[in-house]
């Protein structure tokens, strides 16, 4: 039971940062919240709307995103788009992600070849 | 039946937005409605949404409380988990001190007037209840304020904090700047005892006379009728004092901020004492007559004349005693401030509690 909780906690921590990068990656074109939910779900990065919507709002407050209500459709939707600062941040994060991912791949690959021995 | 599903949505968005800042409510409300409709559409495709659909979608969105927490970015507390243990300690101390004070008042009053024991007991119980409620309320208000200013500060700190250096590590507090746990706890107990006695048994501040051949009698120093209007100020000063002791209990070492609060408490205390004792009417006008009546210093004796002279001097010089106390406090604070400055100038940053 307790290891399940631990695993859930670690998973959540791991996903939190990844989701932010994923969201930024999708916003070079304007998207509204629910379209992001669907796209992320298809990519295996499912995120609850209750997490995503506040996240978008926070990123807008931080100046990473700009938003606009589209009232021409059947129901009004709030579209988000990367700001100039958001684009810069996203580029930097991509760079960080690639170096982290390749480093981690090496580590995971290494430990898969030689399963870690218990410490003496 | 068509109204029912919409009503759930209304209630849901209301439950989330009512906890959020006014300026964001309309926008978040609109956004949530859009989201709920999108989720419904995905769920029902082309058929009309039923009540069950709406309920399922809302359950999927989850508890509006935690939704609001996420929108807000932090949880709201009257007294947060960091302060709560100290809060419980202080509540216990204050309620305990009130109970002890009421018991002491009751015992002494019963010794002085054994015939009115039932009356005294009833008064004591009523006062205990009132005092307990008052004490609890003031402690809660103090902690609520502390929590409020802490969270507000925390938000600013994120923006303003300068780059951290090793030299910013706090100095190990000098022995003289440390505050032991016992100091604030004892001060809170004393403040409560004092306030309870001033409120419910002003007579106890006086001379108690127990002679073999007469009933016990207390000769009060103060004139109750003149003193009574000042009581709300006494409570306010006591509450401020307890707030200061709570701050000490949390910080556990002297800082310039804590000294500033200490100064405020002392100045307010000093002002109230001056207001009280610069008015000669505050003293019991019949003190000497009652002393004579008590049998301790019968009138027309040498002892009575000496006592009269002493009482006259005591009442006219008491104001200076208060001033002396204030002065001593001032010097103590100056010494502490110098110590803190010396410590923090080495680290190059101002001390904050």
JSON list of C-alpha atoms in Angstrom, two decimals, chain B residues 35-125:
[
{"chain": "B", "resi": 35, "resn": "UNK", "atom": "CA", "xyz": [-15.05, 23.00, -20.30]},
{"chain": "B", "resi": 36, "resn": "UNK", "atom": "CA", "xyz": [-18.10, 21.24, -18.90]},
{"chain": "B", "resi": 37, "resn": "UNK", "atom": "CA", "xyz": [-19.93, 21.56, -22.22]},
{"chain": "B", "resi": 38, "resn": "UNK", "atom": "CA", "xyz": [-16.89, 20.22, -24.07]},
{"chain": "B", "resi": 39, "resn": "UNK", "atom": "CA", "xyz": [-16.68, 17.26, -21.70]},
{"chain": "B", "resi": 40, "resn": "UNK", "atom": "CA", "xyz": [-20.44, 16.63, -22.08]},
{"chain": "B", "resi": 41, "resn": "UNK", "atom": "CA", "xyz": [-20.18, 16.74, -25.85]},
{"chain": "B", "resi": 42, "resn": "UNK", "atom": "CA", "xyz": [-17.29, 14.28, -25.84]},
{"chain": "B", "resi": 43, "resn": "UNK", "atom": "CA", "xyz": [-19.35, 12.01, -23.63]},
{"chain": "B", "resi": 44, "resn": "UNK", "atom": "CA", "xyz": [-22.72, 12.16, -25.40]},
{"chain": "B", "resi": 45, "resn": "UNK", "atom": "CA", "xyz": [-21.57, 12.74, -29.00]},
{"chain": "B", "resi": 46, "resn": "UNK", "atom": "CA", "xyz": [-24.86, 13.77, -30.65]},
{"chain": "B", "resi": 47, "resn": "UNK", "atom": "CA", "xyz": [-27.56, 12.71, -28.19]},
{"chain": "B", "resi": 48, "resn": "UNK", "atom": "CA", "xyz": [-28.87, 15.15, -25.59]},
{"chain": "B", "resi": 49, "resn": "UNK", "atom": "CA", "xyz": [-27.07, 15.21, -22.23]},
{"chain": "B", "resi": 50, "resn": "UNK", "atom": "CA", "xyz": [-28.97, 13.60, -19.37]},
{"chain": "B", "resi": 51, "resn": "UNK", "atom": "CA", "xyz": [-28.75, 14.35, -15.71]},
{"chain": "B", "resi": 52, "resn": "UNK", "atom": "CA", "xyz": [-26.46, 11.32, -15.26]},
{"chain": "B", "resi": 53, "resn": "UNK", "atom": "CA", "xyz": [-24.09, 12.63, -17.94]},
{"chain": "B", "resi": 54, "resn": "UNK", "atom": "CA", "xyz": [-23.80, 15.97, -16.19]},
{"chain": "B", "resi": 55, "resn": "UNK", "atom": "CA", "xyz": [-23.22, 14.34, -12.83]},
{"chain": "B", "resi": 56, "resn": "UNK", "atom": "CA", "xyz": [-20.57, 12.01, -14.24]},
{"chain": "B", "resi": 57, "resn": "UNK", "atom": "CA", "xyz": [-18.74, 14.93, -15.86]},
{"chain": "B", "resi": 58, "resn": "UNK", "atom": "CA", "xyz": [-18.80, 16.95, -12.65]},
{"chain": "B", "resi": 59, "resn": "UNK", "atom": "CA", "xyz": [-17.52, 13.99, -10.64]},
{"chain": "B", "resi": 60, "resn": "UNK", "atom": "CA", "xyz": [-14.72, 13.67, -13.17]},
{"chain": "B", "resi": 61, "resn": "UNK", "atom": "CA", "xyz": [-13.81, 17.33, -12.62]},
{"chain": "B", "resi": 62, "resn": "UNK", "atom": "CA", "xyz": [-13.62, 16.60, -8.93]},
{"chain": "B", "resi": 63, "resn": "UNK", "atom": "CA", "xyz": [-14.25, 18.39, -5.65]},
{"chain": "B", "resi": 64, "resn": "UNK", "atom": "CA", "xyz": [-14.87, 22.11, -6.29]},
{"chain": "B", "resi": 65, "resn": "UNK", "atom": "CA", "xyz": [-12.85, 22.88, -3.13]},
{"chain": "B", "resi": 66, "resn": "UNK", "atom": "CA", "xyz": [-9.66, 21.41, -4.56]},
{"chain": "B", "resi": 67, "resn": "UNK", "atom": "CA", "xyz": [-10.46, 22.89, -7.98]},
{"chain": "B", "resi": 68, "resn": "UNK", "atom": "CA", "xyz": [-10.60, 26.32, -6.34]},
{"chain": "B", "resi": 69, "resn": "UNK", "atom": "CA", "xyz": [-7.35, 25.57, -4.46]},
{"chain": "B", "resi": 70, "resn": "UNK", "atom": "CA", "xyz": [-5.64, 24.84, -7.77]},
{"chain": "B", "resi": 71, "resn": "UNK", "atom": "CA", "xyz": [-6.93, 28.04, -9.32]},
{"chain": "B", "resi": 72, "resn": "UNK", "atom": "CA", "xyz": [-5.77, 29.99, -6.30]},
{"chain": "B", "resi": 73, "resn": "UNK", "atom": "CA", "xyz": [-2.37, 28.32, -6.29]},
{"chain": "B", "resi": 74, "resn": "UNK", "atom": "CA", "xyz": [-2.27, 27.87, -2.51]},
{"chain": "B", "resi": 75, "resn": "UNK", "atom": "CA", "xyz": [-4.50, 26.65, 0.27]},
{"chain": "B", "resi": 76, "resn": "UNK", "atom": "CA", "xyz": [-6.13, 29.10, 2.62]},
{"chain": "B", "resi": 77, "resn": "UNK", "atom": "CA", "xyz": [-5.87, 28.68, 6.37]},
{"chain": "B", "resi": 78, "resn": "UNK", "atom": "CA", "xyz": [-7.00, 30.62, 9.36]},
{"chain": "B", "resi": 79, "resn": "UNK", "atom": "CA", "xyz": [-4.09, 28.99, 11.16]},
{"chain": "B", "resi": 80, "resn": "UNK", "atom": "CA", "xyz": [-1.82, 26.94, 8.92]},
{"chain": "B", "resi": 81, "resn": "UNK", "atom": "CA", "xyz": [-0.16, 23.62, 9.73]},
{"chain": "B", "resi": 82, "resn": "UNK", "atom": "CA", "xyz": [3.13, 25.35, 10.59]},
{"chain": "B", "resi": 83, "resn": "UNK", "atom": "CA", "xyz": [1.59, 27.51, 13.30]},
{"chain": "B", "resi": 84, "resn": "UNK", "atom": "CA", "xyz": [-1.02, 25.02, 14.52]},
{"chain": "B", "resi": 85, "resn": "UNK", "atom": "CA", "xyz": [1.13, 23.18, 17.11]},
{"chain": "B", "resi": 86, "resn": "UNK", "atom": "CA", "xyz": [2.15, 26.48, 18.71]},
{"chain": "B", "resi": 87, "resn": "UNK", "atom": "CA", "xyz": [-1.49, 27.58, 18.61]},
{"chain": "B", "resi": 88, "resn": "UNK", "atom": "CA", "xyz": [-2.56, 24.46, 20.53]},
{"chain": "B", "resi": 89, "resn": "UNK", "atom": "CA", "xyz": [0.20, 25.04, 23.11]},
{"chain": "B", "resi": 90, "resn": "UNK", "atom": "CA", "xyz": [-0.81, 28.66, 23.65]},
{"chain": "B", "resi": 91, "resn": "UNK", "atom": "CA", "xyz": [-4.54, 27.80, 23.87]},
{"chain": "B", "resi": 92, "resn": "UNK", "atom": "CA", "xyz": [-3.72, 25.23, 26.55]},
{"chain": "B", "resi": 93, "resn": "UNK", "atom": "CA", "xyz": [-1.56, 27.70, 28.47]},
{"chain": "B", "resi": 94, "resn": "UNK", "atom": "CA", "xyz": [-4.11, 30.50, 28.29]},
{"chain": "B", "resi": 95, "resn": "UNK", "atom": "CA", "xyz": [-7.12, 28.34, 29.20]},
{"chain": "B", "resi": 96, "resn": "UNK", "atom": "CA", "xyz": [-5.11, 26.68, 31.98]},
{"chain": "B", "resi": 97, "resn": "UNK", "atom": "CA", "xyz": [-4.03, 30.04, 33.35]},
{"chain": "B", "resi": 98, "resn": "UNK", "atom": "CA", "xyz": [-7.60, 31.33, 33.26]},
{"chain": "B", "resi": 99, "resn": "UNK", "atom": "CA", "xyz": [-8.83, 28.25, 35.13]},
{"chain": "B", "resi": 100, "resn": "UNK", "atom": "CA", "xyz": [-6.10, 28.62, 37.75]},
{"chain": "B", "resi": 101, "resn": "UNK", "atom": "CA", "xyz": [-6.76, 32.35, 38.11]},
{"chain": "B", "resi": 102, "resn": "UNK", "atom": "CA", "xyz": [-10.51, 31.84, 38.55]},
{"chain": "B", "resi": 103, "resn": "UNK", "atom": "CA", "xyz": [-9.90, 29.12, 41.13]},
{"chain": "B", "resi": 104, "resn": "UNK", "atom": "CA", "xyz": [-7.51, 31.34, 43.08]},
{"chain": "B", "resi": 105, "resn": "UNK", "atom": "CA", "xyz": [-9.97, 34.22, 42.96]},
{"chain": "B", "resi": 106, "resn": "UNK", "atom": "CA", "xyz": [-12.74, 31.91, 44.17]},
{"chain": "B", "resi": 107, "resn": "UNK", "atom": "CA", "xyz": [-10.68, 30.46, 47.02]},
{"chain": "B", "resi": 108, "resn": "UNK", "atom": "CA", "xyz": [-9.59, 33.87, 48.28]},
{"chain": "B", "resi": 109, "resn": "UNK", "atom": "CA", "xyz": [-13.06, 35.35, 48.04]},
{"chain": "B", "resi": 110, "resn": "UNK", "atom": "CA", "xyz": [-14.44, 32.36, 49.93]},
{"chain": "B", "resi": 111, "resn": "UNK", "atom": "CA", "xyz": [-11.78, 32.79, 52.62]},
{"chain": "B", "resi": 112, "resn": "UNK", "atom": "CA", "xyz": [-12.74, 36.44, 52.96]},
{"chain": "B", "resi": 113, "resn": "UNK", "atom": "CA", "xyz": [-16.51, 35.82, 52.88]},
{"chain": "B", "resi": 114, "resn": "UNK", "atom": "CA", "xyz": [-17.15, 32.17, 53.80]},
{"chain": "B", "resi": 115, "resn": "UNK", "atom": "CA", "xyz": [-20.89, 32.77, 54.10]},
{"chain": "B", "resi": 116, "resn": "UNK", "atom": "CA", "xyz": [-21.25, 33.50, 50.37]},
{"chain": "B", "resi": 117, "resn": "UNK", "atom": "CA", "xyz": [-19.57, 30.32, 49.13]},
{"chain": "B", "resi": 118, "resn": "UNK", "atom": "CA", "xyz": [-22.44, 29.25, 46.81]},
{"chain": "B", "resi": 119, "resn": "UNK", "atom": "CA", "xyz": [-22.74, 32.73, 45.36]},
{"chain": "B", "resi": 120, "resn": "UNK", "atom": "CA", "xyz": [-18.99, 32.87, 44.81]},
{"chain": "B", "resi": 121, "resn": "UNK", "atom": "CA", "xyz": [-18.97, 29.45, 43.17]},
{"chain": "B", "resi": 122, "resn": "UNK", "atom": "CA", "xyz": [-21.70, 30.42, 40.71]},
{"chain": "B", "resi": 123, "resn": "UNK", "atom": "CA", "xyz": [-19.92, 33.67, 39.87]},
{"chain": "B", "resi": 124, "resn": "UNK", "atom": "CA", "xyz": [-16.65, 31.77, 39.46]},
{"chain": "B", "resi": 125, "resn": "UNK", "atom": "CA", "xyz": [-18.24, 29.28, 37.03]}
]
